[in-house]
């Protein structure tokens, strides 16, 4: 699933269309907004449940950039905690071990200037926050002494992890 900001909500329709055809992916890979929608699907949310979250405005909280408080020592205007807190609220275990589907979260490592896949973590909220951290808007996210931003910066369509187990 690719990035694309609010346009990434279209992935919910794609997931619904796949389910209508009795196609249920075992693995999901996503960058930026695709990582957020993919993670909710991997947690076990159905497309209709995700639409309900949108209507309740839980997912729209992420796109509300209300806290523009310039701090020249930061890499963005908005803290990434909105995303990680939402995931913790809706998925308290917050780790990849209990996901119903394998999730590959694409992030851009600005320390090494390479994209990476995170699929084994005890803090999935932090990984998705990193993948959604649009440079200049959201602060970068520190994970294991590296700084990460939006996965779509270096790989907006992270299909590579899926080819290993692809069954077509």
C-alpha positions as a printed NumPy array, in Angstrom:
array([[  0.   ,   0.   ,   0.   ],
       [  1.4  ,   3.331,  -1.012],
       [  1.454,   6.681,   0.674],
       [ -0.568,   9.63 ,  -0.446],
       [ -1.856,  11.427,   2.634],
       [ -5.635,  11.478,   2.903],
       [ -5.821,   9.776,  -0.507],
       [ -4.496,   6.703,   1.295],
       [ -7.991,   6.164,   2.672],
       [ -8.744,   4.721,  -0.792],
       [ -6.857,   1.603,   0.323],
       [ -9.878,   0.78 ,   2.47 ],
       [-11.957,   0.45 ,  -0.696],
       [ -9.32 ,  -1.778,  -2.274],
       [ -9.35 ,  -4.053,   0.78 ],
       [-13.154,  -4.209,   0.6  ],
       [-13.026,  -5.098,  -3.106],
       [-10.521,  -7.878,  -2.385],
       [-12.733,  -9.259,   0.376],
       [-15.761,  -9.111,  -1.949],
       [-13.766, -11.379,  -4.289],
       [-12.865, -13.685,  -1.367],
       [ -9.236, -12.616,  -1.548],
       [ -7.7  , -12.229,   1.892],
       [ -4.011, -11.253,   1.86 ],
       [ -1.778, -12.997,   4.409],
       [  0.784, -10.186,   4.344],
       [  0.54 ,  -6.433,   3.934],
       [  3.27 ,  -3.951,   3.07 ],
       [  2.809,  -0.222,   3.331],
       [  4.471,   3.163,   3.398],
       [  3.118,   6.315,   4.983],
       [ -0.708,   6.275,   5.   ],
       [ -0.543,   2.791,   3.468],
       [  1.288,   1.607,   6.58 ],
       [ -1.461,   3.014,   8.793],
       [ -4.338,   1.44 ,   6.843],
       [ -2.362,  -1.788,   6.42 ],
       [ -1.648,  -1.962,  10.137],
       [ -5.316,  -1.606,  11.018],
       [ -6.095,  -4.409,   8.567],
       [ -3.3  ,  -6.55 ,  10.042],
       [ -4.69 ,  -5.9  ,  13.53 ],
       [ -7.981,  -7.355,  12.346],
       [-10.104,  -4.338,  11.501],
       [-12.406,  -4.932,   8.54 ],
       [-12.781,  -2.244,   5.883],
       [-16.229,  -1.359,   7.281],
       [-14.784,  -1.025,  10.794],
       [-12.077,   1.285,   9.431],
       [-14.743,   3.431,   7.771],
       [-16.501,   3.628,  11.137],
       [-13.248,   4.866,  12.708],
       [-13.107,   7.575,  10.045],
       [-16.701,   8.594,  10.735],
       [-15.894,   8.766,  14.453],
       [-12.98 ,  11.001,  13.422],
       [-10.385,   8.85 ,  15.185],
       [ -8.368,   8.527,  11.975],
       [ -8.957,  12.17 ,  11.029],
       [ -7.162,  13.294,  14.198],
       [ -3.975,  12.361,  12.387],
       [ -4.61 ,  14.729,   9.507],
       [ -5.49 ,  17.667,  11.765],
       [ -2.324,  19.688,  12.02 ],
       [ -3.442,  21.979,  14.815],
       [ -0.314,  22.246,  16.882],
       [  1.875,  24.433,  14.69 ],
       [  4.35 ,  25.533,  17.335],
       [  7.602,  26.261,  15.545],
       [ 10.684,  24.906,  17.264],
       [ 13.8  ,  25.342,  15.202],
       [ 15.541,  22.425,  16.937],
       [ 12.911,  19.983,  15.673],
       [ 12.558,  18.499,  12.198],
       [  8.854,  19.315,  11.864],
       [  5.96 ,  21.216,  13.356],
       [  3.862,  18.308,  14.646],
       [  4.831,  15.577,  17.082],
       [  4.306,  12.026,  15.847],
       [  2.563,  10.979,  19.076],
       [ -0.902,  11.423,  17.503],
       [ -0.375,   8.293,  15.421],
       [  1.363,   6.169,  18.029],
       [ -1.235,   7.075,  20.671],
       [ -4.103,   6.16 ,  18.334],
       [ -2.578,   2.761,  17.626],
       [ -1.959,   2.142,  21.336],
       [ -5.58 ,   3.079,  22.057],
       [ -6.983,   0.733,  19.415],
       [ -4.343,  -2.014,  19.729],
       [ -3.053,  -2.089,  23.319],
       [ -0.574,  -4.962,  22.831],
       [  1.269,  -2.67 ,  20.344],
       [  3.549,  -5.418,  18.982],
       [  3.747,  -7.374,  15.763],
       [  3.585, -10.815,  17.392],
       [ -0.173, -10.651,  17.921],
       [ -1.119,  -9.244,  14.526],
       [ -3.559, -11.359,  12.528],
       [ -1.556, -10.737,   9.352],
       [  2.131, -10.099,   8.723],
       [  2.731,  -6.351,   8.385],
       [  5.765,  -4.821,   6.66 ],
       [  6.143,  -1.123,   7.541],
       [  8.365,   0.887,   5.208],
       [ 10.36 ,   3.731,   6.769],
       [ 13.018,   6.098,   5.444],
       [ 16.147,   6.099,   7.592],
       [ 17.568,   9.619,   7.325],
       [ 20.655,   8.58 ,   9.278],
       [ 21.728,   6.101,   6.577],
       [ 19.712,   7.535,   3.642],
       [ 18.151,   4.104,   2.964],
       [ 14.641,   2.742,   3.204],
       [ 13.998,  -0.113,   5.609],
       [ 11.207,  -2.521,   6.465],
       [ 10.125,  -2.914,  10.069],
       [  8.133,  -6.082,  10.625],
       [  9.27 ,  -7.267,  14.038],
       [  8.778,  -4.713,  16.778],
       [  7.365,  -4.28 ,  20.24 ],
       [  6.187,  -0.787,  19.315],
       [  4.174,  -0.923,  16.122],
       [  2.744,   2.515,  16.885],
       [  6.207,   4.049,  16.78 ],
       [  7.048,   2.25 ,  13.513],
       [  3.843,   3.469,  11.838],
       [  4.477,   6.965,  13.225],
       [  7.895,   6.912,  11.581],
       [  6.418,   5.722,   8.292],
       [  3.843,   8.547,   8.368],
       [  6.226,  11.335,   9.449],
       [  6.109,  13.626,   6.445],
       [  9.34 ,  15.676,   6.527],
       [  8.798,  19.287,   7.483],
       [  5.364,  18.58 ,   8.966],
       [  5.972,  15.792,  11.467],
       [  9.088,  15.457,  13.587],
       [ 11.399,  12.604,  12.669],
       [ 11.139,   9.502,  14.857],
       [ 14.089,   8.044,  16.772],
       [ 14.33 ,   4.241,  16.72 ],
       [ 17.506,   2.431,  17.816],
       [ 19.768,   5.502,  17.501],
       [ 18.547,   6.278,  13.967],
       [ 16.153,   8.967,  12.76 ],
       [ 13.244,   7.976,  10.519],
       [ 10.727,   9.807,   8.366],
       [  7.942,   8.943,   5.946],
       [  8.559,   5.619,   4.209],
       [  7.226,   7.114,   0.992],
       [ 10.227,   9.432,   0.732],
       [ 12.493,   6.597,  -0.435],
       [ 10.014,   3.822,  -1.317],
       [  6.388,   4.806,  -1.789],
       [  5.308,   1.352,  -3.018],
       [  7.142,  -1.201,  -0.849],
       [  6.219,  -4.42 ,  -2.635],
       [  9.649,  -6.035,  -2.183],
       [  8.856,  -7.848,   1.111],
       [  5.811,  -9.485,  -0.469],
       [  7.624, -11.151,  -3.356],
       [  9.309, -13.724,  -1.096],
       [  6.049, -15.428,  -0.17 ],
       [  3.937, -14.415,  -3.147],
       [  1.58 , -17.165,  -4.277],
       [  0.404, -16.245,  -7.769]])
